[in-house]
Short mmCIF file of C-alpha atoms in Angstrom, two decimals:
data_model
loop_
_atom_site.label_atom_id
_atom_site.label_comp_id
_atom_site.label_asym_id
_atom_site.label_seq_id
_atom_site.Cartn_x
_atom_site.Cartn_y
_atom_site.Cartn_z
CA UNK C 1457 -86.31 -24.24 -42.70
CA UNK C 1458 -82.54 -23.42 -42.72
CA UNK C 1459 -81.31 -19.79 -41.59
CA UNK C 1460 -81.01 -19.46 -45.71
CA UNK C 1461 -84.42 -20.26 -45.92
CA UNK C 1462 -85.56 -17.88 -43.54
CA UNK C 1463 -82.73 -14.88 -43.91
CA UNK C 1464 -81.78 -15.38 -47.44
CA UNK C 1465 -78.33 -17.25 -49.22
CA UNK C 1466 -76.87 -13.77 -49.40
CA UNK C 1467 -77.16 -13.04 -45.73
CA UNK C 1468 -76.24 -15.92 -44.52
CA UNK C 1469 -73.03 -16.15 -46.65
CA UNK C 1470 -72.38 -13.02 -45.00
CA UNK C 1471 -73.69 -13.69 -41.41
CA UNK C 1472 -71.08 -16.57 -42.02
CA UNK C 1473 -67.91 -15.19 -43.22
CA UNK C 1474 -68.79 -12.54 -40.56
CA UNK C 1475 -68.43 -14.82 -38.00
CA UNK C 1476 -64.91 -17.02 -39.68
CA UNK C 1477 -63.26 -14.11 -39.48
CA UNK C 1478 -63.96 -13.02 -35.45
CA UNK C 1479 -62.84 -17.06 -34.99
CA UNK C 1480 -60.00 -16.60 -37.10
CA UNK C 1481 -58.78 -13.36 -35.30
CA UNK C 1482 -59.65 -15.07 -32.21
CA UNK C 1483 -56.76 -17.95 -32.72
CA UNK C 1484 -54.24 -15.59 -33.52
CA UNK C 1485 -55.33 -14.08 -29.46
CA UNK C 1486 -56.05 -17.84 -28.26
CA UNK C 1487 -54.47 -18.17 -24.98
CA UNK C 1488 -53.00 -22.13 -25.68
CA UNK C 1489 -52.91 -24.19 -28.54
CA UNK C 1490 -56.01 -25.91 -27.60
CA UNK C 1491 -58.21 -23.02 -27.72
CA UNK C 1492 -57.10 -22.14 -31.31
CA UNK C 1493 -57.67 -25.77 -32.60
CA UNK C 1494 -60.97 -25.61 -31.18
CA UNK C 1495 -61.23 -22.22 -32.72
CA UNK C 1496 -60.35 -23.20 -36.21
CA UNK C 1497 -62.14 -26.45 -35.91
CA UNK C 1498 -65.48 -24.22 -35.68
CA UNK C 1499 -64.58 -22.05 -38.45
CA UNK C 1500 -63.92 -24.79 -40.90
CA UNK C 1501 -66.56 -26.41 -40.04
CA UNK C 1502 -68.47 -23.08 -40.35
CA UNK C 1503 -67.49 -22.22 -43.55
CA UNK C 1504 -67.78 -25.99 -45.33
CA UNK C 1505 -71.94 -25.74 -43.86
CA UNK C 1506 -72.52 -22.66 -45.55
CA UNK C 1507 -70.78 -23.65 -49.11
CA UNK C 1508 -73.77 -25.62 -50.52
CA UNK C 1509 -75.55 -22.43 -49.99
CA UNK C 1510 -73.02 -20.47 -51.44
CA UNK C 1511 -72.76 -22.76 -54.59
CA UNK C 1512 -76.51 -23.14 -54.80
CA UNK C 1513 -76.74 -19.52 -55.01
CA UNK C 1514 -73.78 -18.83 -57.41
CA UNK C 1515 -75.24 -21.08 -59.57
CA UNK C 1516 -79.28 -19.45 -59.02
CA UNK C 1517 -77.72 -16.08 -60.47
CA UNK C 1518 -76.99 -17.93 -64.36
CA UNK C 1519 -79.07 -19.76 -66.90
CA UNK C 1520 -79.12 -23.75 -66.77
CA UNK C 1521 -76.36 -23.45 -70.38
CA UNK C 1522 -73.54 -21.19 -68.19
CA UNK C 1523 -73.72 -22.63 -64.72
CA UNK C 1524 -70.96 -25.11 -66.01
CA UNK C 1525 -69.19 -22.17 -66.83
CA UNK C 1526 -69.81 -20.33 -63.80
CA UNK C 1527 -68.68 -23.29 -62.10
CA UNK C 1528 -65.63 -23.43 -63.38
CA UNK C 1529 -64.88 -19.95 -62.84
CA UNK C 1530 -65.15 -19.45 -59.00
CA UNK C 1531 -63.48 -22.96 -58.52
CA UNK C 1532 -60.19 -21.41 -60.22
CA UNK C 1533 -60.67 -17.68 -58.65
CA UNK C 1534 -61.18 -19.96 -55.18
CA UNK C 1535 -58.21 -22.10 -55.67
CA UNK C 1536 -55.52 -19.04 -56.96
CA UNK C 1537 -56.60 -17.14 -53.56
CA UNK C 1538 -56.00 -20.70 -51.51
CA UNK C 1539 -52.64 -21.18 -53.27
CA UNK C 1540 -51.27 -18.07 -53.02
CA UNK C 1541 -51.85 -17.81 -49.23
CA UNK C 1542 -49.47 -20.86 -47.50
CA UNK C 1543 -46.36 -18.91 -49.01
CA UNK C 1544 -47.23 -15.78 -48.07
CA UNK C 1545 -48.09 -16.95 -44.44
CA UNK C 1546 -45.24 -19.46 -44.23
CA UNK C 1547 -42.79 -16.43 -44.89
CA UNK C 1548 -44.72 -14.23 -42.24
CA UNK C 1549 -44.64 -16.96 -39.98
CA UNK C 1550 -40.98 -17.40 -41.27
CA UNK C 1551 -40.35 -13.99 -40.04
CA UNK C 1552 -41.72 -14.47 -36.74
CA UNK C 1553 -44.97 -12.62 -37.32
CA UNK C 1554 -47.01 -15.87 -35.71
CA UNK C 1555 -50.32 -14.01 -35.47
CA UNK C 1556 -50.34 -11.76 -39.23
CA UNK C 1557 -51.51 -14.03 -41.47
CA UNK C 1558 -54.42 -14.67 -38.79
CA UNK C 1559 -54.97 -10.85 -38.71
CA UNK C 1560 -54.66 -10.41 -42.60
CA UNK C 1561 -57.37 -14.00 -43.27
CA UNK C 1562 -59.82 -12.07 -40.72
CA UNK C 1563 -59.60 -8.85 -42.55
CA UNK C 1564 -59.85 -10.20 -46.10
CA UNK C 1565 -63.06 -12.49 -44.70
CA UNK C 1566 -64.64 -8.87 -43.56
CA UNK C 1567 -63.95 -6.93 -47.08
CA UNK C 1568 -65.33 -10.51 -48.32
CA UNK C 1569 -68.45 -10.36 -46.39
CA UNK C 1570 -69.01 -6.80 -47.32
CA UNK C 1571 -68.33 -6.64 -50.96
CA UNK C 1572 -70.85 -9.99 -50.94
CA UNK C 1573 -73.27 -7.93 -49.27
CA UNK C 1574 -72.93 -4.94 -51.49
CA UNK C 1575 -73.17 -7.04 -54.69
CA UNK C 1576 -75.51 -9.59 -53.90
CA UNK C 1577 -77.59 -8.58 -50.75
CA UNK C 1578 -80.37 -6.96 -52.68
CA UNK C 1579 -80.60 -10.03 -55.16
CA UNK C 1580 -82.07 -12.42 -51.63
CA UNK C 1581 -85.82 -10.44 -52.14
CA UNK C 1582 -85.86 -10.82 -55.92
CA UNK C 1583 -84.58 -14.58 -56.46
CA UNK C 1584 -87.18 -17.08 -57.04
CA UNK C 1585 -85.68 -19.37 -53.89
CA UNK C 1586 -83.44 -22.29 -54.48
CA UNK C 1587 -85.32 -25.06 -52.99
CA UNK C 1588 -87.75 -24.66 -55.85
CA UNK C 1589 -87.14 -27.54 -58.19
CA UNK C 1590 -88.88 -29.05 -60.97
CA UNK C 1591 -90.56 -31.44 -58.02
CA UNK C 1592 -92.73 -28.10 -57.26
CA UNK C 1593 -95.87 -28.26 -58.82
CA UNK C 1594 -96.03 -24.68 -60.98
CA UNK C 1595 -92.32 -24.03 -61.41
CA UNK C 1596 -90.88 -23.98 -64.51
CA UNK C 1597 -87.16 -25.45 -63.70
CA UNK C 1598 -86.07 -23.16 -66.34
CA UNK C 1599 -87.31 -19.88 -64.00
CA UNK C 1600 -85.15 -21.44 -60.47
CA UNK C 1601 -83.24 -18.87 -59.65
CA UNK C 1602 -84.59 -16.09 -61.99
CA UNK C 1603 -85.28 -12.69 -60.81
CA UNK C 1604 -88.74 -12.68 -60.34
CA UNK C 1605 -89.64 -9.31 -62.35
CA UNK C 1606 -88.01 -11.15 -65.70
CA UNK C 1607 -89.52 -14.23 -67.77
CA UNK C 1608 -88.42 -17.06 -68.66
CA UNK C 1609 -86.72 -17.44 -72.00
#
């Protein structure tokens, strides 16, 4: 069983972004170049682990008829935020202010973490889990992902 499995999707979204943004500080204070490839190299790597939890989770939280929807919805709000960031670096970086955008990535990853936590932490004890599929003897695909406290429609 997968730290998701055993902490919860919520907490280990968190647990992860948590950690992306001490590496991403951390290669804005790498000592050589080599150090801060190696740094960014573990938080990408990091952060594409932990998005199949992310999405399976995202998607747990709506019915089967708006996950499309939902789907749809964070991939936009995801790629805005990725757009919007290479200018706004490329003129800090522009300016001379080399480790800033670092500094500014690690800080939005934090008030990430936390608003995730705040929003969705208490949802990890109440979710029927995610790795219960309609190849589980008993479970009604249409209650995967369901708070457990609420039927099925």
């Amino acid at each position: 069983m997968g730290p998701a499995g055993q902490i919860g999707s919520a907490r280990t979204i968190v647990a992860t972004r948590l950690g992306a943004a001490c590496l991403m500080a951390g290669t804005a204070l790498a000592p050589t170049f080599a150090v801060a490839v190696v740094l960014q190299i573990l938080r990408t790597a990091a952060t594409m682990m932990v998005a199949p939890v992310r999405q399976s989770f995202t998607m747990g939280l709506f019915p089967a008829a708006e996950r499309a929807s939902a789907a749809g919805m964070t991939g936009v709000v995801r790629r805005l935020s990725g757009a919007a960031s290479p200018p706004v670096s490329g003129a800090l970086f522009d300016a001379g202010y080399l480790e800033v955008p670092f500094f500014v990535g690690a800080g939005l990853q934090v008030v990430s973490a936390a608003m995730y936590r705040l929003f969705f932490g208490a949802l990890d004890d109440r979710l029927v889990p995610a790795v219960a599929t309609t190849s589980d003897p008993g479970v009604d695909p249409a209650e995967v992902g369901m708070p457990l406290d609420e039927e099925a429609p």
